[in-house]
Coordinates of N, CA, C and O and ligand atoms in Angstrom, one line a residue:
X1 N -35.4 -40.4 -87.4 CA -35.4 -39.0 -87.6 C -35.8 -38.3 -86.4 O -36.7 -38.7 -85.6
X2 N -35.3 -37.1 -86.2 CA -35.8 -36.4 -84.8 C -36.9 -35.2 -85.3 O -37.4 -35.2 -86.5
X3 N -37.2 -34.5 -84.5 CA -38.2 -33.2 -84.8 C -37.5 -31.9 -85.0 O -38.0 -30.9 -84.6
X4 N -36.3 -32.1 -85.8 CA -35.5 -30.8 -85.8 C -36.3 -30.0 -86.9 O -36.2 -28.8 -87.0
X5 N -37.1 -30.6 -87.7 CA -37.5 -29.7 -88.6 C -38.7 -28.5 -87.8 O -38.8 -27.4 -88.2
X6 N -39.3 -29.1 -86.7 CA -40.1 -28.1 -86.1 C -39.3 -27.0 -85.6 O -39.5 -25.8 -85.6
X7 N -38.4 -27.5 -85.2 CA -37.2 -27.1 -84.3 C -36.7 -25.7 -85.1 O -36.8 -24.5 -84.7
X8 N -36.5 -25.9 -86.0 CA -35.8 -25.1 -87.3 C -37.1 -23.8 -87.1 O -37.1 -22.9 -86.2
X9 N -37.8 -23.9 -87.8 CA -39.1 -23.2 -88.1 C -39.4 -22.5 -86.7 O -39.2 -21.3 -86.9
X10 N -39.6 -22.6 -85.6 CA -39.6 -22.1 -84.6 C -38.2 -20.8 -84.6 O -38.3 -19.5 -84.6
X11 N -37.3 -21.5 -84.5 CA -35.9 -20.3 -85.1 C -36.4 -19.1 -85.7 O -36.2 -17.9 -85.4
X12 N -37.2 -19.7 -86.7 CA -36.9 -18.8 -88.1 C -38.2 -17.4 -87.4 O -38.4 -16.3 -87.8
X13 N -38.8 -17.9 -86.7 CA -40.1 -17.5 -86.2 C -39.4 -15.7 -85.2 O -39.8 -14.5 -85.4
X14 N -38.5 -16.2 -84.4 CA -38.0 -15.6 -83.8 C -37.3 -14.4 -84.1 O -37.3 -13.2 -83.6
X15 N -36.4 -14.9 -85.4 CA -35.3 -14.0 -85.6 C -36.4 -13.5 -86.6 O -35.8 -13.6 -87.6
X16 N -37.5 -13.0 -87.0 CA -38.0 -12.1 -87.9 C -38.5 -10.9 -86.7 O -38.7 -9.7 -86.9
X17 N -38.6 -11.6 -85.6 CA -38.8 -10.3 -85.0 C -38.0 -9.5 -83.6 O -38.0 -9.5 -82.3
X18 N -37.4 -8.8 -84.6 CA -36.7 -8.4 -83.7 C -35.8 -6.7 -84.2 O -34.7 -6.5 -84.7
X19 N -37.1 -5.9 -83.8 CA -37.0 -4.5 -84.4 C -35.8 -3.8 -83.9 O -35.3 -2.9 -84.6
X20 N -35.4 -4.2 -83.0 CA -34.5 -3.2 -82.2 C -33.2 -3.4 -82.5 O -32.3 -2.7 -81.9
X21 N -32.8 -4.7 -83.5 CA -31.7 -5.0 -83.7 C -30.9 -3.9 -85.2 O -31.7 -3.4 -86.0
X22 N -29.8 -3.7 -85.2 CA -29.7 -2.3 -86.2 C -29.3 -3.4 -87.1 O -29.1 -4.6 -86.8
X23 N -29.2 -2.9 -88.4 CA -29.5 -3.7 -89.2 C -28.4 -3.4 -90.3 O -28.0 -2.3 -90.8
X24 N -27.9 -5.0 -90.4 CA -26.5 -4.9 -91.3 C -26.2 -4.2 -92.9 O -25.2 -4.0 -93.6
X25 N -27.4 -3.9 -93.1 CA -27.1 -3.5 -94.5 C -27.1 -1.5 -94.0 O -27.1 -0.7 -94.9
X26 N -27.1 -1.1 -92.9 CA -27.6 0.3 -92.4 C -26.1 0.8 -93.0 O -25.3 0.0 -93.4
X27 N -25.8 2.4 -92.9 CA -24.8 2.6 -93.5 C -23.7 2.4 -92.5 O -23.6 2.5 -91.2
X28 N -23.0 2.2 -93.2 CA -21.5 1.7 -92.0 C -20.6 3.0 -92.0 O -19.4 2.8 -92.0
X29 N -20.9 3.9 -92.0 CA -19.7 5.0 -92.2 C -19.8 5.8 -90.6 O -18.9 6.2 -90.0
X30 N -21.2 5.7 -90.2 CA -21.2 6.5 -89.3 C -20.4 6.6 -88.0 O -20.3 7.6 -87.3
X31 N -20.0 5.2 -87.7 CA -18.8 5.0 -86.8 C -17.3 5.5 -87.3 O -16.4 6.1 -86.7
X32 N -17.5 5.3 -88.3 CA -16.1 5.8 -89.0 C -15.9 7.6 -88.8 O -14.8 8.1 -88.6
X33 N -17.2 8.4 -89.1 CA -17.0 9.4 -89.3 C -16.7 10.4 -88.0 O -16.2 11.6 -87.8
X34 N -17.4 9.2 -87.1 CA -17.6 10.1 -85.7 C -15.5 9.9 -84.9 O -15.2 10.4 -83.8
X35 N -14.6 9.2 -85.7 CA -13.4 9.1 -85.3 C -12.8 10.1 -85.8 O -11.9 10.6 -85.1
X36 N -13.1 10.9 -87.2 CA -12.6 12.1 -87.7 C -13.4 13.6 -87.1 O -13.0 14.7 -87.4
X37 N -14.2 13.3 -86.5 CA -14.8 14.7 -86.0 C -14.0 15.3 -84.8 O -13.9 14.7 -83.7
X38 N -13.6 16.7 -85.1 CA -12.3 17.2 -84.3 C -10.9 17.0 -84.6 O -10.0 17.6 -83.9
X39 N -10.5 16.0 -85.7 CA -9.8 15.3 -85.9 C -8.1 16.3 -86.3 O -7.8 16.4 -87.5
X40 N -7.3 16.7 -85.5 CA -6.0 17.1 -86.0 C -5.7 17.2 -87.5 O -5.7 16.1 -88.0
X41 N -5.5 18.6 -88.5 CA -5.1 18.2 -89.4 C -3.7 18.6 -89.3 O -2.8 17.8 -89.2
X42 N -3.6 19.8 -89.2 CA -2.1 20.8 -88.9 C -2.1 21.0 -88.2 O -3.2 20.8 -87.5
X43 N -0.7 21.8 -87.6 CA -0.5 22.8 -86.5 C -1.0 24.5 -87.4 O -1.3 24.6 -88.6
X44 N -0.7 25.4 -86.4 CA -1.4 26.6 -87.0 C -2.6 27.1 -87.3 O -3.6 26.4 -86.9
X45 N -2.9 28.1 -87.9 CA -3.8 28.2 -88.2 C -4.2 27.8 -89.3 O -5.3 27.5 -89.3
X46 N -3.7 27.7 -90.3 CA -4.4 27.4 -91.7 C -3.9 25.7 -92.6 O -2.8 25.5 -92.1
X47 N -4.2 24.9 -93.3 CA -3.7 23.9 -93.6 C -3.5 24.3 -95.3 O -4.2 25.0 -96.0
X48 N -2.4 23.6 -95.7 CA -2.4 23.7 -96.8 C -2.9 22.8 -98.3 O -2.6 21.7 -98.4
X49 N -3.5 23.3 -99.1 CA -3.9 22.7 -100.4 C -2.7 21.3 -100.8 O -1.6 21.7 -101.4
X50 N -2.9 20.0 -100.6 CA -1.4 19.6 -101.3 C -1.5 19.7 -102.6 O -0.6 19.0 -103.1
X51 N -2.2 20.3 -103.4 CA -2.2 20.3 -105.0 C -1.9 21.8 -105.3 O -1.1 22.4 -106.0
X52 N -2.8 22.2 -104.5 CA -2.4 23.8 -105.6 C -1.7 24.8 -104.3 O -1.6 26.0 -104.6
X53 N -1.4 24.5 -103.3 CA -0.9 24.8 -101.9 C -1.5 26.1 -101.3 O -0.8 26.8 -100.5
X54 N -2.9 26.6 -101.7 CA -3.7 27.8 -100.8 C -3.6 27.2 -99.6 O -3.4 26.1 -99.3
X55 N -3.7 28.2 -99.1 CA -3.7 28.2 -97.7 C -5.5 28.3 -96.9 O -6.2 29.3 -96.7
X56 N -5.9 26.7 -96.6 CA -7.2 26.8 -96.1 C -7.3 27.2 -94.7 O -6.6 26.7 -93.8
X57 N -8.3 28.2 -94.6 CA -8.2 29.0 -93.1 C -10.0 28.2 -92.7 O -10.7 27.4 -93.3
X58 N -10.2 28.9 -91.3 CA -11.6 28.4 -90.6 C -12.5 28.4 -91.9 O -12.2 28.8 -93.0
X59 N -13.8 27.7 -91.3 CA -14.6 27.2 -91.9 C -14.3 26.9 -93.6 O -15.2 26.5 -94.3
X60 N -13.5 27.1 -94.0 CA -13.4 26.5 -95.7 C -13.6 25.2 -95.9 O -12.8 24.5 -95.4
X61 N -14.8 24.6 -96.7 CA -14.5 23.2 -97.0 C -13.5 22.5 -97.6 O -13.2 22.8 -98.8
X62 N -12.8 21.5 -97.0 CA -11.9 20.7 -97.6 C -12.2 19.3 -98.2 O -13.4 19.2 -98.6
X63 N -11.5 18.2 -98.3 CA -11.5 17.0 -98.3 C -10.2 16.3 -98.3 O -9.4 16.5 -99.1
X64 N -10.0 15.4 -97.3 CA -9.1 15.0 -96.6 C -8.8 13.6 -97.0 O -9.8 12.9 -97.1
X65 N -7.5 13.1 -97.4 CA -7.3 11.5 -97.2 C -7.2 10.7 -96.2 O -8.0 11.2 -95.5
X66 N -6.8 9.8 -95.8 CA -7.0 9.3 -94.4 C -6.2 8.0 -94.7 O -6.5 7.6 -95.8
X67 N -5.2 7.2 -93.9 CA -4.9 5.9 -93.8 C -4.8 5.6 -92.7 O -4.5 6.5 -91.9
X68 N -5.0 4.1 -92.1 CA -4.5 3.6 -91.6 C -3.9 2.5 -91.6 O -4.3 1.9 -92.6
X69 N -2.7 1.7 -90.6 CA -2.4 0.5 -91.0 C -2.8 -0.2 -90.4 O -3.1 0.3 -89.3
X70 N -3.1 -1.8 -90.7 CA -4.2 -2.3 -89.9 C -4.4 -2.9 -88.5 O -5.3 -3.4 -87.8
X71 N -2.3 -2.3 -88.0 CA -2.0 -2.6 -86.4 C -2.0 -1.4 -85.7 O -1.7 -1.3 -84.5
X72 N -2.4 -0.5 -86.3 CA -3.0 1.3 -86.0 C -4.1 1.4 -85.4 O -5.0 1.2 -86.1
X73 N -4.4 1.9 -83.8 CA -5.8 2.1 -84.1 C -6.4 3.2 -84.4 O -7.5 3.3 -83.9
X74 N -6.0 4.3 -85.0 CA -6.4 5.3 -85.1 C -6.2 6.0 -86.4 O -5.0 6.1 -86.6
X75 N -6.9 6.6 -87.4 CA -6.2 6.9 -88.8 C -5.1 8.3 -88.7 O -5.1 9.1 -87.8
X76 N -4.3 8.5 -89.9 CA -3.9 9.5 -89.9 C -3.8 10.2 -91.1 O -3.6 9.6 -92.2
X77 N -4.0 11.7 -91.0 CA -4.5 12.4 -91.9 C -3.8 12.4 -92.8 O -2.8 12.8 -92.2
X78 N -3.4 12.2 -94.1 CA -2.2 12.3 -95.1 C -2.2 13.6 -96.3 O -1.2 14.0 -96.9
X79 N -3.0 13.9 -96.4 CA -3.3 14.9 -97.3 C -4.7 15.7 -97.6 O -5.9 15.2 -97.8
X80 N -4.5 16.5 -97.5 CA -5.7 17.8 -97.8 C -5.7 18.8 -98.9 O -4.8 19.6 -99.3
X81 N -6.9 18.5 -99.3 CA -7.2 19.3 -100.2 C -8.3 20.2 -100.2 O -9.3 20.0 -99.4
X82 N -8.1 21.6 -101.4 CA -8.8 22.4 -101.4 C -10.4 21.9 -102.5 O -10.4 21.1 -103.5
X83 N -11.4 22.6 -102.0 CA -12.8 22.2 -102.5 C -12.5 22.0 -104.2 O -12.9 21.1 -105.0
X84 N -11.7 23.0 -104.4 CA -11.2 22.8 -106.0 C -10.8 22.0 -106.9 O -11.1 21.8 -108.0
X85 N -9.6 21.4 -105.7 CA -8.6 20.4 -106.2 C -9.0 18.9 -105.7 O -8.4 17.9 -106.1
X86 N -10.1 18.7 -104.6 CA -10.8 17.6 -104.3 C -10.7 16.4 -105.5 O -11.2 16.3 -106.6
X87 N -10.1 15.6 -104.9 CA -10.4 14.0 -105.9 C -11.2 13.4 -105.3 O -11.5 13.1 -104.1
X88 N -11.6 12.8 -107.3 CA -13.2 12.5 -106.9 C -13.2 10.9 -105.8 O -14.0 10.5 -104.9
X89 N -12.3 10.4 -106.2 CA -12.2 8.9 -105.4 C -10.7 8.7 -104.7 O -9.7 9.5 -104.9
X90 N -10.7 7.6 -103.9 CA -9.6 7.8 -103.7 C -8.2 6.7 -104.8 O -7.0 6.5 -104.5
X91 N -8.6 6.4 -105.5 CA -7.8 6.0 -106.7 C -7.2 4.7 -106.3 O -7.8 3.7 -106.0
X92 N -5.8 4.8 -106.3 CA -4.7 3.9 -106.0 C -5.1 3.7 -104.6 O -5.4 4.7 -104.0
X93 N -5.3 2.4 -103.6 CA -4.9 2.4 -102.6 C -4.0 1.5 -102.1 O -3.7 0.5 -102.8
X94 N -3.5 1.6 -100.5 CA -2.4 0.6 -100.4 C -2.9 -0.5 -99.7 O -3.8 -0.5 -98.8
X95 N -2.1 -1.5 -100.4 CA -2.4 -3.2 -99.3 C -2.1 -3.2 -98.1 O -1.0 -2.8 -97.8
X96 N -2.9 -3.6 -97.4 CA -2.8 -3.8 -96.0 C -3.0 -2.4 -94.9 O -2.9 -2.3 -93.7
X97 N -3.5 -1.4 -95.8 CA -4.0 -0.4 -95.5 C -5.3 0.4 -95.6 O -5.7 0.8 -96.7
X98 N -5.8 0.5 -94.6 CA -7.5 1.4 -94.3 C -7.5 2.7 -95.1 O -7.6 3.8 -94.4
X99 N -7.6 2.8 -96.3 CA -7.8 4.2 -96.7 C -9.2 5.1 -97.1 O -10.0 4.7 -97.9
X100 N -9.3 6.4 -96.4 CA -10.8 6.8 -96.5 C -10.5 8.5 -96.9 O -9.8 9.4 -96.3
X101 N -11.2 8.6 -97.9 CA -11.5 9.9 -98.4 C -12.7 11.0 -97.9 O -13.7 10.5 -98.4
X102 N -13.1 11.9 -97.4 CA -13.8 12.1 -96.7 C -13.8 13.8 -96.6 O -12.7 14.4 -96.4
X103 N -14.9 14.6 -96.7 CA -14.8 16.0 -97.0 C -15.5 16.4 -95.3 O -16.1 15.5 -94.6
X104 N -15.4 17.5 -94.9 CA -15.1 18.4 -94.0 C -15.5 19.8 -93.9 O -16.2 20.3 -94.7
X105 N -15.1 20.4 -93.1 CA -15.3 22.1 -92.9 C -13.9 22.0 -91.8 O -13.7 21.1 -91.1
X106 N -13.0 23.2 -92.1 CA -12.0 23.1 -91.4 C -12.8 23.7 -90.4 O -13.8 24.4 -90.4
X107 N -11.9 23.1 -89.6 CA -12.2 24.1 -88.2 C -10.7 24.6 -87.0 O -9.5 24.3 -87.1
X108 N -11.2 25.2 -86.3 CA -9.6 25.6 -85.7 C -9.9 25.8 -84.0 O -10.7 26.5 -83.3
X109 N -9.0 24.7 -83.6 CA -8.9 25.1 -81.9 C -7.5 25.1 -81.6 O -6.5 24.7 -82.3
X110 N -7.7 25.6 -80.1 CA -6.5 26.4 -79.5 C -6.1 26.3 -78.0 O -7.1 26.1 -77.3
X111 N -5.1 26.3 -77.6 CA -4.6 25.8 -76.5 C -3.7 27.0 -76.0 O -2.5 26.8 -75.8
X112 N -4.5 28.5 -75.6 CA -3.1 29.1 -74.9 C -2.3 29.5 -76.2 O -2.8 28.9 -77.1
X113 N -1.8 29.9 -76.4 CA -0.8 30.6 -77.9 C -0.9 29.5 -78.8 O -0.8 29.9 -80.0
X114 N -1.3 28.0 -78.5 CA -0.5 27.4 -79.7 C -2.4 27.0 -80.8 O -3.6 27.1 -80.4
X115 N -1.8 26.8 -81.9 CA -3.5 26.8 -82.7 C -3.2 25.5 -83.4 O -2.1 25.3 -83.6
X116 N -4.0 24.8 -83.7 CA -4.0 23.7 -85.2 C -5.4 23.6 -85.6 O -6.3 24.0 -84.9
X117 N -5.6 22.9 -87.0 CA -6.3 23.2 -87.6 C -7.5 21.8 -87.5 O -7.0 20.9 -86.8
X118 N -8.3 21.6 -87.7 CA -9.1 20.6 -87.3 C -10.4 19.6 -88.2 O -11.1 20.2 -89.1
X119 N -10.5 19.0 -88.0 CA -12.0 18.1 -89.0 C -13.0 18.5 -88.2 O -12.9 18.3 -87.0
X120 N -14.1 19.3 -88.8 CA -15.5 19.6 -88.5 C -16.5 18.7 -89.4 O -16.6 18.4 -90.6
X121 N -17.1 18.3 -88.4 CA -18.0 17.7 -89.4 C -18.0 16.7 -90.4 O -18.9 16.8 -91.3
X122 N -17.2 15.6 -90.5 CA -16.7 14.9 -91.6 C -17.8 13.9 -92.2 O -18.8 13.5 -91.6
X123 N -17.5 13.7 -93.6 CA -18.5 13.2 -94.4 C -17.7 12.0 -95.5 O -17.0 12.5 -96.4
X124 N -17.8 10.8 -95.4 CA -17.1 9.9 -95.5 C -17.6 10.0 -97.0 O -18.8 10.0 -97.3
X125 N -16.4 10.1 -98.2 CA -17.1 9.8 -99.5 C -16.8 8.7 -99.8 O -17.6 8.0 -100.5
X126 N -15.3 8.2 -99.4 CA -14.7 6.7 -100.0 C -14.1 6.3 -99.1 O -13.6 7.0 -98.3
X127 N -14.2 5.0 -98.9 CA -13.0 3.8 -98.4 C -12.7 2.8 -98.8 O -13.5 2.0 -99.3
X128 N -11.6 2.5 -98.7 CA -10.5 1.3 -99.8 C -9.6 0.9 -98.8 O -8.7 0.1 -99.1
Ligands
ZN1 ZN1 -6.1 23.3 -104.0

């Protein structure tokens, strides 16, 4: 037999300290959320409700769908909704696809004449 059992214990000695490492159970969205901040919804100024079709202008809160496919690197916005018509989860989702539900404050920037509408602030409620 060798001395791996000291060997082991020594290990275990080590990895308890170590404060600075972030820590796997921490919330995992915040990388995610920081991809939708700013994030294109429409062109123009205002985006539309897909359920009850108001027209959401600046600062209105919304909540937004999101997919991606998983050879995508970037999500894309699929549908928005008004604070009203907000669903609570994102329900059905598709195989082989990144889907994230996630509420907002519109926001709006502009380029010279042209305007679209934008993710302020996003706040991740679901992913499937
Ligand atoms: Zn609506």
């Amino acid at each position: 037999m060798t001395d791996s059992h000291a060997w082991l214990s020594v290990v275990s000695d080590s990895t308890l300290e170590s404060p600075d490492q972030p820590s796997p159970t921490g919330p995992p969205d915040h990388h995610l959320e920081t991809q939708f901040d700013g994030k294109q919804i429409t062109t123009g100024e205002t985006a539309p409700c897909h359920h009850c079709g108001d027209h959401l202008h600046e600062g209105r809160p919304l909540t937004a769908r999101a997919y991606r496919h998983s050879d995508e690197p970037a999500y894309t916005i699929a549908t928005v909704y008004c604070a009203g018509c907000a669903p609570v989860g994102l329900g059905k989702t598709t195989r082989g696809c990144d889907d994230v539900l996630l509420e907002a404050d519109l926001g709006l920037a502009m380029a010279g004449q042209t305007h679209w509408t934008i993710l302020v602030e996003p706040t991740i409620v679901a992913t499937g």
